[in-house]
PDB file of C-alpha atoms in Angstrom:
ATOM      1  CA  GLN A 147      -0.037   0.059   0.016  1.00 88.00           C
ATOM      2  CA  VAL A 148       1.304   3.470  -1.065  1.00 91.00           C
ATOM      3  CA  GLN A 149       1.797   5.821   1.693  1.00 95.00           C
ATOM      4  CA  LEU A 150       2.756   9.483   1.330  1.00 96.00           C
ATOM      5  CA  VAL A 151       3.322  11.591   4.471  1.00 97.00           C
ATOM      6  CA  GLU A 152       4.154  15.317   4.341  1.00 97.00           C
ATOM      7  CA  SER A 153       5.890  17.251   7.004  1.00 97.00           C
ATOM      8  CA  GLY A 154       7.652  20.661   7.293  1.00 98.00           C
ATOM      9  CA  GLY A 155       4.771  23.142   6.989  1.00 98.00           C
ATOM     10  CA  GLY A 156       4.324  26.126   9.162  1.00 98.00           C
ATOM     11  CA  SER A 157       3.896  29.807   9.615  1.00 98.00           C
ATOM     12  CA  VAL A 158       6.598  32.182   8.110  1.00 98.00           C
ATOM     13  CA  GLN A 159       6.852  35.895   7.354  1.00 98.00           C
ATOM     14  CA  SER A 160       6.796  37.102   3.760  1.00 98.00           C
ATOM     15  CA  GLY A 161      10.364  36.491   2.369  1.00 98.00           C
ATOM     16  CA  GLY A 162      11.164  33.564   4.351  1.00 98.00           C
ATOM     17  CA  SER A 163      11.804  30.001   3.570  1.00 98.00           C
ATOM     18  CA  LEU A 164      10.359  26.557   4.308  1.00 98.00           C
ATOM     19  CA  ARG A 165      11.420  23.116   3.161  1.00 98.00           C
ATOM     20  CA  LEU A 166       8.430  20.374   2.811  1.00 98.00           C
ATOM     21  CA  SER A 167       9.336  16.743   2.966  1.00 98.00           C
ATOM     22  CA  CYS A 168       7.359  13.748   1.786  1.00 97.00           C
ATOM     23  CA  ALA A 169       8.176  10.214   3.100  1.00 96.00           C
ATOM     24  CA  ALA A 170       7.040   7.571   0.434  1.00 94.00           C
ATOM     25  CA  SER A 171       6.547   4.043   1.353  1.00 92.00           C
ATOM     26  CA  GLY A 172       5.050   0.936  -0.370  1.00 90.00           C
ATOM     27  CA  TYR A 173       5.738   2.388  -3.843  1.00 85.00           C
ATOM     28  CA  PRO A 174       6.513  -0.184  -6.139  1.00 78.00           C
ATOM     29  CA  TYR A 175       7.543   1.641  -9.360  1.00 77.00           C
ATOM     30  CA  SER A 176      11.029   2.262 -10.568  1.00 75.00           C
ATOM     31  CA  SER A 177       9.964   4.712 -13.231  1.00 77.00           C
ATOM     32  CA  TYR A 178       7.777   7.375 -11.529  1.00 88.00           C
ATOM     33  CA  CYS A 179       6.584  10.980 -11.236  1.00 95.00           C
ATOM     34  CA  MET A 180       6.150  12.670  -7.863  1.00 96.00           C
ATOM     35  CA  GLY A 181       4.837  16.227  -7.218  1.00 97.00           C
ATOM     36  CA  TRP A 182       3.684  19.013  -5.110  1.00 98.00           C
ATOM     37  CA  PHE A 183       0.319  20.396  -5.526  1.00 98.00           C
ATOM     38  CA  ARG A 184      -1.330  23.176  -3.175  1.00 98.00           C
ATOM     39  CA  GLN A 185      -4.943  24.430  -2.557  1.00 98.00           C
ATOM     40  CA  ALA A 186      -5.849  27.618  -1.076  1.00 97.00           C
ATOM     41  CA  PRO A 187      -9.213  28.085   0.649  1.00 92.00           C
ATOM     42  CA  GLY A 188     -11.905  28.906  -2.033  1.00 95.00           C
ATOM     43  CA  LYS A 189      -9.620  27.996  -4.780  1.00 97.00           C
ATOM     44  CA  GLU A 190      -9.048  24.808  -6.964  1.00 96.00           C
ATOM     45  CA  ARG A 191      -6.033  22.557  -6.426  1.00 97.00           C
ATOM     46  CA  GLU A 192      -3.080  23.513  -8.491  1.00 97.00           C
ATOM     47  CA  GLY A 193       0.190  21.894  -9.546  1.00 98.00           C
ATOM     48  CA  VAL A 194       3.411  23.458  -8.086  1.00 98.00           C
ATOM     49  CA  ALA A 195       6.147  21.204  -9.270  1.00 98.00           C
ATOM     50  CA  ARG A 196       6.950  17.598 -10.320  1.00 98.00           C
ATOM     51  CA  ILE A 197       9.801  15.444 -10.840  1.00 97.00           C
ATOM     52  CA  THR A 198      10.369  12.202 -12.568  1.00 95.00           C
ATOM     53  CA  SER A 199      12.632   9.220 -12.018  1.00 92.00           C
ATOM     54  CA  THR A 200      14.881  10.669 -14.657  1.00 92.00           C
ATOM     55  CA  GLY A 201      15.382  13.802 -12.773  1.00 93.00           C
ATOM     56  CA  SER A 202      13.406  16.044 -14.936  1.00 96.00           C
ATOM     57  CA  THR A 203      11.633  18.778 -13.127  1.00 97.00           C
ATOM     58  CA  SER A 204       8.796  21.372 -14.136  1.00 97.00           C
ATOM     59  CA  TYR A 205       7.452  24.139 -12.084  1.00 98.00           C
ATOM     60  CA  ALA A 206       4.388  26.461 -12.219  1.00 98.00           C
ATOM     61  CA  ASP A 207       5.224  29.770 -13.562  1.00 98.00           C
ATOM     62  CA  SER A 208       4.214  31.322 -10.212  1.00 97.00           C
ATOM     63  CA  VAL A 209       7.034  29.540  -8.287  1.00 98.00           C
ATOM     64  CA  MET A 210       9.660  29.278 -10.753  1.00 98.00           C
ATOM     65  CA  GLY A 211      13.078  30.467  -9.522  1.00 98.00           C
ATOM     66  CA  ARG A 212      11.784  30.404  -5.868  1.00 98.00           C
ATOM     67  CA  PHE A 213      10.911  26.770  -5.187  1.00 98.00           C
ATOM     68  CA  THR A 214      13.160  23.661  -5.927  1.00 98.00           C
ATOM     69  CA  ILE A 215      11.707  20.138  -6.073  1.00 98.00           C
ATOM     70  CA  SER A 216      14.185  17.370  -5.320  1.00 97.00           C
ATOM     71  CA  GLN A 217      14.342  13.784  -4.114  1.00 94.00           C
ATOM     72  CA  ASP A 218      16.548  11.529  -2.002  1.00 92.00           C
ATOM     73  CA  ASN A 219      16.002   8.101  -3.384  1.00 88.00           C
ATOM     74  CA  ALA A 220      18.013   6.476  -0.656  1.00 90.00           C
ATOM     75  CA  LYS A 221      15.610   8.013   1.732  1.00 90.00           C
ATOM     76  CA  ASN A 222      12.474   7.534  -0.315  1.00 92.00           C
ATOM     77  CA  THR A 223      11.748  11.217   0.380  1.00 95.00           C
ATOM     78  CA  LEU A 224      10.625  14.224  -1.789  1.00 96.00           C
ATOM     79  CA  TYR A 225      11.300  17.649  -0.931  1.00 98.00           C
ATOM     80  CA  LEU A 226      10.104  21.065  -1.922  1.00 98.00           C
ATOM     81  CA  GLN A 227      12.402  24.044  -0.938  1.00 98.00           C
ATOM     82  CA  MET A 228      10.561  27.152  -0.782  1.00 98.00           C
ATOM     83  CA  ASN A 229      12.346  30.466  -0.680  1.00 98.00           C
ATOM     84  CA  SER A 230      11.169  33.950  -1.053  1.00 98.00           C
ATOM     85  CA  LEU A 231       7.749  32.946   0.137  1.00 98.00           C
ATOM     86  CA  LYS A 232       4.819  35.395  -0.588  1.00 98.00           C
ATOM     87  CA  PRO A 233       1.403  35.666   1.128  1.00 97.00           C
ATOM     88  CA  GLU A 234      -0.134  34.142  -2.063  1.00 97.00           C
ATOM     89  CA  ASP A 235       1.816  31.005  -1.387  1.00 98.00           C
ATOM     90  CA  THR A 236      -0.363  30.213   1.549  1.00 98.00           C
ATOM     91  CA  ALA A 237      -2.129  26.895   1.009  1.00 98.00           C
ATOM     92  CA  MET A 238      -2.362  23.176   2.005  1.00 98.00           C
ATOM     93  CA  TYR A 239       0.512  21.575   0.372  1.00 98.00           C
ATOM     94  CA  TYR A 240       0.018  17.947  -0.901  1.00 98.00           C
ATOM     95  CA  CYS A 241       2.633  15.284  -2.160  1.00 97.00           C
ATOM     96  CA  ALA A 242       1.491  13.141  -4.804  1.00 97.00           C
ATOM     97  CA  ALA A 243       2.829  10.339  -7.079  1.00 95.00           C
ATOM     98  CA  ASN A 244       1.676   8.380 -10.095  1.00 92.00           C
ATOM     99  CA  GLY A 245       0.823   4.743 -10.570  1.00 84.00           C
ATOM    100  CA  ASP A 246      -2.608   4.651  -9.534  1.00 84.00           C
ATOM    101  CA  PRO A 247      -4.473   3.761 -12.718  1.00 81.00           C
ATOM    102  CA  SER A 248      -7.702   5.518 -10.998  1.00 83.00           C
ATOM    103  CA  GLY A 249      -5.694   8.692 -10.826  1.00 84.00           C
ATOM    104  CA  ARG A 250      -7.445  11.592 -12.337  1.00 87.00           C
ATOM    105  CA  THR A 251      -5.174  14.557 -11.814  1.00 92.00           C
ATOM    106  CA  TRP A 252      -2.808  15.330 -14.869  1.00 94.00           C
ATOM    107  CA  TYR A 253       0.141  17.651 -14.357  1.00 94.00           C
ATOM    108  CA  ARG A 254       2.910  18.205 -16.789  1.00 94.00           C
ATOM    109  CA  GLY A 255       2.664  14.915 -18.437  1.00 92.00           C
ATOM    110  CA  CYS A 256       2.120  12.834 -15.415  1.00 93.00           C
ATOM    111  CA  ARG A 257      -1.193  11.360 -14.059  1.00 92.00           C
ATOM    112  CA  PHE A 258      -1.362  11.581 -10.051  1.00 94.00           C
ATOM    113  CA  GLY A 259      -3.507   9.178  -8.071  1.00 93.00           C
ATOM    114  CA  TYR A 260      -1.799   8.751  -4.777  1.00 94.00           C
ATOM    115  CA  TRP A 261      -1.801  11.609  -2.280  1.00 96.00           C
ATOM    116  CA  GLY A 262      -0.619  12.497   1.090  1.00 97.00           C
ATOM    117  CA  GLN A 263      -2.668  14.269   3.897  1.00 97.00           C
ATOM    118  CA  GLY A 264      -1.291  17.636   3.332  1.00 97.00           C
ATOM    119  CA  THR A 265       0.654  20.229   5.338  1.00 98.00           C
ATOM    120  CA  GLN A 266      -0.359  23.644   5.880  1.00 98.00           C
ATOM    121  CA  VAL A 267       1.847  26.649   4.843  1.00 98.00           C
ATOM    122  CA  THR A 268       0.911  30.033   5.968  1.00 98.00           C
ATOM    123  CA  VAL A 269       2.827  33.243   4.886  1.00 98.00           C
ATOM    124  CA  SER A 270       2.085  36.455   6.499  1.00 98.00           C
ATOM    125  CA  SER A 271       2.913  39.905   5.053  1.00 94.00           C
TER     126      SER A 271
END
């Protein structure tokens, strides 16, 4: 059973930094996509960044140059380094992975179906 567990969220002031982590377990695929999504109150969930097993990365325009997605395969952990945070980055952040054939969320060439429970990021001005 695939499990994704996020951590690292919190409250910071504008311009600050946070690093989110996503510990993955039970994921059987050697070829994969993993990503970060976010959802602010009253808004639809949006893709933030994704990375593939080949190391290819892709970012939303709104976070390009400020956020960095990375992975530590030895630790089965996905990261999102967030710098120069803005109040508009405030949202619940979710880790996601592909491989679930019933997945319905497409983002940058990957179909995501496994989701974590989310971690809250709040940026104050």
